[in-house]
Amino acid sequence: MVSSKADKYYVLILVEVPDTKIVNHNKEGIGIDLGLRDFAVVSNGKTYKNSNKSKRIKKLEKQLRREQRCLSRKYENLKKGESTQRANIGKQKLKVQKLHHKIDNICTDYIHKTIAKIVKTKPSYITIEDLNVSDMMKNGHLSKAVASQFRTKLSRRQKFQCKF
């Protein structure tokens, strides 16, 4: 399957891998508390910082706000009948899409690295705190931290058993 996102093309290839059972002699499990101040606090004492507070993300979000304002002005000028060319609007849309894509890639990469670090400890089971996500999403400041796909990506790993 070929897809396009932010003027880049991606190819999706699916491969079937035979299921292998890994026997863990480690009888201890890990508990994960997904938080707002920190991304995750693990029962073995490790804390993973929230990636939304990094300088790189804040800088990209600031740049994104500027580019979105510029795009909005171009649309407003087009509505008023002033001289704004449609090609320039297309270029500005592409800039905004690329910034969204960069931010998304950084956050996804951080989640994958965090999951890899947790799984490398080879726990026999992983327990994640059950959050009331629907109520937390109503608060705009908390929604970015909570809306991550951490739980689904963690449960896709077939090397261990997840309990929710």
PDB file of C-alpha atoms in Angstrom:
ATOM      1  CA  MET A   1       0.000   0.000   0.000  1.00  0.00           C
ATOM      2  CA  VAL A   2       1.392   3.406  -0.973  1.00  0.00           C
ATOM      3  CA  SER A   3       0.324   6.544   0.886  1.00  0.00           C
ATOM      4  CA  SER A   4       1.272  10.197   0.827  1.00  0.00           C
ATOM      5  CA  LYS A   5       1.605  12.444   3.862  1.00  0.00           C
ATOM      6  CA  ALA A   6       3.057  15.974   3.877  1.00  0.00           C
ATOM      7  CA  ASP A   7       4.417  15.618   0.344  1.00  0.00           C
ATOM      8  CA  LYS A   8       6.269  12.383   1.185  1.00  0.00           C
ATOM      9  CA  TYR A   9       5.400   8.898  -0.008  1.00  0.00           C
ATOM     10  CA  TYR A  10       5.301   5.849   2.235  1.00  0.00           C
ATOM     11  CA  VAL A  11       5.081   2.176   1.378  1.00  0.00           C
ATOM     12  CA  LEU A  12       3.397  -0.215   3.797  1.00  0.00           C
ATOM     13  CA  ILE A  13       4.587  -3.818   3.703  1.00  0.00           C
ATOM     14  CA  LEU A  14       2.985  -6.502   5.852  1.00  0.00           C
ATOM     15  CA  VAL A  15       4.948  -9.608   6.769  1.00  0.00           C
ATOM     16  CA  GLU A  16       3.588 -12.610   8.611  1.00  0.00           C
ATOM     17  CA  VAL A  17       5.881 -13.810  11.374  1.00  0.00           C
ATOM     18  CA  PRO A  18       5.300 -17.137  13.112  1.00  0.00           C
ATOM     19  CA  ASP A  19       4.270 -16.813  16.733  1.00  0.00           C
ATOM     20  CA  THR A  20       7.010 -17.787  19.166  1.00  0.00           C
ATOM     21  CA  LYS A  21       6.477 -18.115  22.870  1.00  0.00           C
ATOM     22  CA  ILE A  22       9.167 -16.663  25.055  1.00  0.00           C
ATOM     23  CA  VAL A  23       9.458 -18.249  28.458  1.00  0.00           C
ATOM     24  CA  ASN A  24      10.250 -15.773  31.177  1.00  0.00           C
ATOM     25  CA  HIS A  25      11.863 -17.123  34.294  1.00  0.00           C
ATOM     26  CA  ASN A  26      11.448 -13.706  35.842  1.00  0.00           C
ATOM     27  CA  LYS A  27       8.306 -13.888  38.004  1.00  0.00           C
ATOM     28  CA  GLU A  28       8.158 -10.163  38.651  1.00  0.00           C
ATOM     29  CA  GLY A  29       5.899  -7.829  36.757  1.00  0.00           C
ATOM     30  CA  ILE A  30       5.955  -4.097  36.191  1.00  0.00           C
ATOM     31  CA  GLY A  31       3.307  -1.538  36.998  1.00  0.00           C
ATOM     32  CA  ILE A  32       3.105   1.648  34.922  1.00  0.00           C
ATOM     33  CA  ASP A  33       1.430   4.841  36.075  1.00  0.00           C
ATOM     34  CA  LEU A  34       0.745   7.172  33.160  1.00  0.00           C
ATOM     35  CA  GLY A  35       0.887  10.671  34.515  1.00  0.00           C
ATOM     36  CA  LEU A  36       0.540  14.282  33.521  1.00  0.00           C
ATOM     37  CA  ARG A  37       3.705  15.770  34.933  1.00  0.00           C
ATOM     38  CA  ASP A  38       5.822  12.790  33.905  1.00  0.00           C
ATOM     39  CA  PHE A  39       4.961  10.613  30.918  1.00  0.00           C
ATOM     40  CA  ALA A  40       5.199   7.348  32.837  1.00  0.00           C
ATOM     41  CA  VAL A  41       6.362   6.218  36.244  1.00  0.00           C
ATOM     42  CA  VAL A  42       7.370   2.552  36.381  1.00  0.00           C
ATOM     43  CA  SER A  43       7.223   0.475  39.560  1.00  0.00           C
ATOM     44  CA  ASN A  44      10.930  -0.338  39.326  1.00  0.00           C
ATOM     45  CA  GLY A  45      11.701   3.328  40.054  1.00  0.00           C
ATOM     46  CA  LYS A  46      12.274   4.714  36.576  1.00  0.00           C
ATOM     47  CA  THR A  47      10.428   7.806  35.417  1.00  0.00           C
ATOM     48  CA  TYR A  48      10.076   8.857  31.804  1.00  0.00           C
ATOM     49  CA  LYS A  49       9.690  12.576  31.172  1.00  0.00           C
ATOM     50  CA  ASN A  50       6.874  14.076  29.167  1.00  0.00           C
ATOM     51  CA  SER A  51       8.103  14.655  25.605  1.00  0.00           C
ATOM     52  CA  ASN A  52       5.686  17.560  25.078  1.00  0.00           C
ATOM     53  CA  LYS A  53       7.760  19.699  27.434  1.00  0.00           C
ATOM     54  CA  SER A  54      11.017  19.356  25.503  1.00  0.00           C
ATOM     55  CA  LYS A  55      12.605  22.414  23.908  1.00  0.00           C
ATOM     56  CA  ARG A  56      12.427  20.872  20.457  1.00  0.00           C
ATOM     57  CA  ILE A  57       8.668  20.273  20.641  1.00  0.00           C
ATOM     58  CA  LYS A  58       7.988  23.726  22.088  1.00  0.00           C
ATOM     59  CA  LYS A  59      10.033  25.355  19.329  1.00  0.00           C
ATOM     60  CA  LEU A  60       8.190  23.411  16.618  1.00  0.00           C
ATOM     61  CA  GLU A  61       4.807  24.224  18.159  1.00  0.00           C
ATOM     62  CA  LYS A  62       5.683  27.915  18.231  1.00  0.00           C
ATOM     63  CA  GLN A  63       6.708  27.738  14.580  1.00  0.00           C
ATOM     64  CA  LEU A  64       3.489  25.837  13.803  1.00  0.00           C
ATOM     65  CA  ARG A  65       1.363  28.563  15.408  1.00  0.00           C
ATOM     66  CA  ARG A  66       3.079  31.179  13.230  1.00  0.00           C
ATOM     67  CA  GLU A  67       2.608  29.204  10.036  1.00  0.00           C
ATOM     68  CA  GLN A  68      -1.039  28.497  10.852  1.00  0.00           C
ATOM     69  CA  ARG A  69      -1.656  32.214  11.452  1.00  0.00           C
ATOM     70  CA  CYS A  70      -0.069  32.976   8.107  1.00  0.00           C
ATOM     71  CA  LEU A  71      -2.274  30.385   6.408  1.00  0.00           C
ATOM     72  CA  SER A  72      -5.353  31.763   8.114  1.00  0.00           C
ATOM     73  CA  ARG A  73      -4.511  35.289   6.917  1.00  0.00           C
ATOM     74  CA  LYS A  74      -4.160  34.044   3.356  1.00  0.00           C
ATOM     75  CA  TYR A  75      -7.595  32.418   3.523  1.00  0.00           C
ATOM     76  CA  GLU A  76      -9.112  35.596   4.985  1.00  0.00           C
ATOM     77  CA  ASN A  77      -7.546  37.696   2.212  1.00  0.00           C
ATOM     78  CA  LEU A  78      -8.967  35.280  -0.348  1.00  0.00           C
ATOM     79  CA  LYS A  79     -12.457  35.669   1.158  1.00  0.00           C
ATOM     80  CA  LYS A  80     -12.181  39.482   1.081  1.00  0.00           C
ATOM     81  CA  GLY A  81     -11.201  39.379  -2.561  1.00  0.00           C
ATOM     82  CA  GLU A  82      -7.678  40.691  -2.045  1.00  0.00           C
ATOM     83  CA  SER A  83      -4.816  39.393  -4.130  1.00  0.00           C
ATOM     84  CA  THR A  84      -3.718  36.071  -2.692  1.00  0.00           C
ATOM     85  CA  GLN A  85      -2.836  33.373  -5.141  1.00  0.00           C
ATOM     86  CA  ARG A  86      -4.076  29.838  -4.602  1.00  0.00           C
ATOM     87  CA  ALA A  87      -0.598  28.456  -5.277  1.00  0.00           C
ATOM     88  CA  ASN A  88       0.715  30.374  -2.257  1.00  0.00           C
ATOM     89  CA  ILE A  89      -2.047  28.941  -0.113  1.00  0.00           C
ATOM     90  CA  GLY A  90      -1.035  25.449  -1.254  1.00  0.00           C
ATOM     91  CA  LYS A  91       2.587  26.118  -0.339  1.00  0.00           C
ATOM     92  CA  GLN A  92       1.574  27.393   3.089  1.00  0.00           C
ATOM     93  CA  LYS A  93      -0.627  24.323   3.667  1.00  0.00           C
ATOM     94  CA  LEU A  94       2.347  22.124   2.867  1.00  0.00           C
ATOM     95  CA  LYS A  95       4.491  23.969   5.437  1.00  0.00           C
ATOM     96  CA  VAL A  96       1.839  23.424   8.107  1.00  0.00           C
ATOM     97  CA  GLN A  97       1.483  19.736   7.185  1.00  0.00           C
ATOM     98  CA  LYS A  98       5.239  19.206   7.394  1.00  0.00           C
ATOM     99  CA  LEU A  99       5.400  20.778  10.858  1.00  0.00           C
ATOM    100  CA  HIS A 100       2.506  18.605  12.071  1.00  0.00           C
ATOM    101  CA  HIS A 101       4.295  15.576  10.630  1.00  0.00           C
ATOM    102  CA  LYS A 102       7.578  16.451  12.383  1.00  0.00           C
ATOM    103  CA  ILE A 103       5.873  16.863  15.753  1.00  0.00           C
ATOM    104  CA  ASP A 104       3.977  13.608  15.292  1.00  0.00           C
ATOM    105  CA  ASN A 105       7.171  11.739  14.361  1.00  0.00           C
ATOM    106  CA  ILE A 106       9.027  13.042  17.423  1.00  0.00           C
ATOM    107  CA  CYS A 107       6.228  12.011  19.785  1.00  0.00           C
ATOM    108  CA  THR A 108       5.798   8.594  18.166  1.00  0.00           C
ATOM    109  CA  ASP A 109       9.551   7.960  18.283  1.00  0.00           C
ATOM    110  CA  TYR A 110       9.642   8.834  21.986  1.00  0.00           C
ATOM    111  CA  ILE A 111       6.770   6.444  22.714  1.00  0.00           C
ATOM    112  CA  HIS A 112       8.468   3.620  20.788  1.00  0.00           C
ATOM    113  CA  LYS A 113      11.770   4.166  22.613  1.00  0.00           C
ATOM    114  CA  THR A 114      10.017   4.203  25.977  1.00  0.00           C
ATOM    115  CA  ILE A 115       8.188   0.969  25.207  1.00  0.00           C
ATOM    116  CA  ALA A 116      11.433  -0.644  24.028  1.00  0.00           C
ATOM    117  CA  LYS A 117      13.184   0.286  27.293  1.00  0.00           C
ATOM    118  CA  ILE A 118      10.336  -1.143  29.360  1.00  0.00           C
ATOM    119  CA  VAL A 119      10.127  -4.381  27.358  1.00  0.00           C
ATOM    120  CA  LYS A 120      13.907  -4.952  27.523  1.00  0.00           C
ATOM    121  CA  THR A 121      13.599  -5.556  31.265  1.00  0.00           C
ATOM    122  CA  LYS A 122      11.619  -8.712  30.313  1.00  0.00           C
ATOM    123  CA  PRO A 123       8.848  -8.606  32.930  1.00  0.00           C
ATOM    124  CA  SER A 124       6.445 -11.526  33.172  1.00  0.00           C
ATOM    125  CA  TYR A 125       3.496  -9.132  33.007  1.00  0.00           C
ATOM    126  CA  ILE A 126       2.833  -5.407  32.706  1.00  0.00           C
ATOM    127  CA  THR A 127       0.019  -3.627  34.502  1.00  0.00           C
ATOM    128  CA  ILE A 128      -1.088  -0.163  33.387  1.00  0.00           C
ATOM    129  CA  GLU A 129      -3.170   2.189  35.495  1.00  0.00           C
ATOM    130  CA  ASP A 130      -6.687   2.506  34.128  1.00  0.00           C
ATOM    131  CA  LEU A 131      -7.292   6.208  33.478  1.00  0.00           C
ATOM    132  CA  ASN A 132     -10.553   8.003  32.874  1.00  0.00           C
ATOM    133  CA  VAL A 133      -9.295   9.396  29.582  1.00  0.00           C
ATOM    134  CA  SER A 134     -12.622  10.846  28.413  1.00  0.00           C
ATOM    135  CA  ASP A 135     -12.784  13.264  31.357  1.00  0.00           C
ATOM    136  CA  MET A 136      -9.108  14.183  31.088  1.00  0.00           C
ATOM    137  CA  MET A 137      -9.460  14.996  27.398  1.00  0.00           C
ATOM    138  CA  LYS A 138     -11.858  17.862  28.259  1.00  0.00           C
ATOM    139  CA  ASN A 139      -8.956  19.797  29.767  1.00  0.00           C
ATOM    140  CA  GLY A 140      -6.855  21.220  26.924  1.00  0.00           C
ATOM    141  CA  HIS A 141      -3.605  21.213  28.892  1.00  0.00           C
ATOM    142  CA  LEU A 142      -3.883  17.554  29.856  1.00  0.00           C
ATOM    143  CA  SER A 143      -5.125  16.240  26.535  1.00  0.00           C
ATOM    144  CA  LYS A 144      -1.739  16.224  24.777  1.00  0.00           C
ATOM    145  CA  ALA A 145      -0.134  14.190  27.537  1.00  0.00           C
ATOM    146  CA  VAL A 146      -2.981  11.704  27.851  1.00  0.00           C
ATOM    147  CA  ALA A 147      -3.973  11.365  24.197  1.00  0.00           C
ATOM    148  CA  SER A 148      -0.887   9.380  23.276  1.00  0.00           C
ATOM    149  CA  GLN A 149      -1.332   5.870  21.987  1.00  0.00           C
ATOM    150  CA  PHE A 150       0.947   4.419  24.635  1.00  0.00           C
ATOM    151  CA  ARG A 151      -1.457   1.722  25.802  1.00  0.00           C
ATOM    152  CA  THR A 152      -2.335   0.424  22.338  1.00  0.00           C
ATOM    153  CA  LYS A 153       1.257   0.376  21.165  1.00  0.00           C
ATOM    154  CA  LEU A 154       2.346  -1.399  24.323  1.00  0.00           C
ATOM    155  CA  SER A 155      -0.341  -4.057  23.991  1.00  0.00           C
ATOM    156  CA  ARG A 156       0.660  -4.737  20.363  1.00  0.00           C
ATOM    157  CA  ARG A 157       3.950  -6.144  21.541  1.00  0.00           C
ATOM    158  CA  GLN A 158       3.489  -9.906  21.601  1.00  0.00           C
ATOM    159  CA  LYS A 159       6.431 -10.647  23.880  1.00  0.00           C
ATOM    160  CA  PHE A 160       4.492 -10.270  27.110  1.00  0.00           C
ATOM    161  CA  GLN A 161       1.059 -10.271  28.644  1.00  0.00           C
ATOM    162  CA  CYS A 162      -0.636  -6.944  29.397  1.00  0.00           C
ATOM    163  CA  LYS A 163      -3.212  -6.530  32.139  1.00  0.00           C
ATOM    164  CA  PHE A 164      -5.404  -3.465  32.167  1.00  0.00           C
TER     165      PHE A 164
END
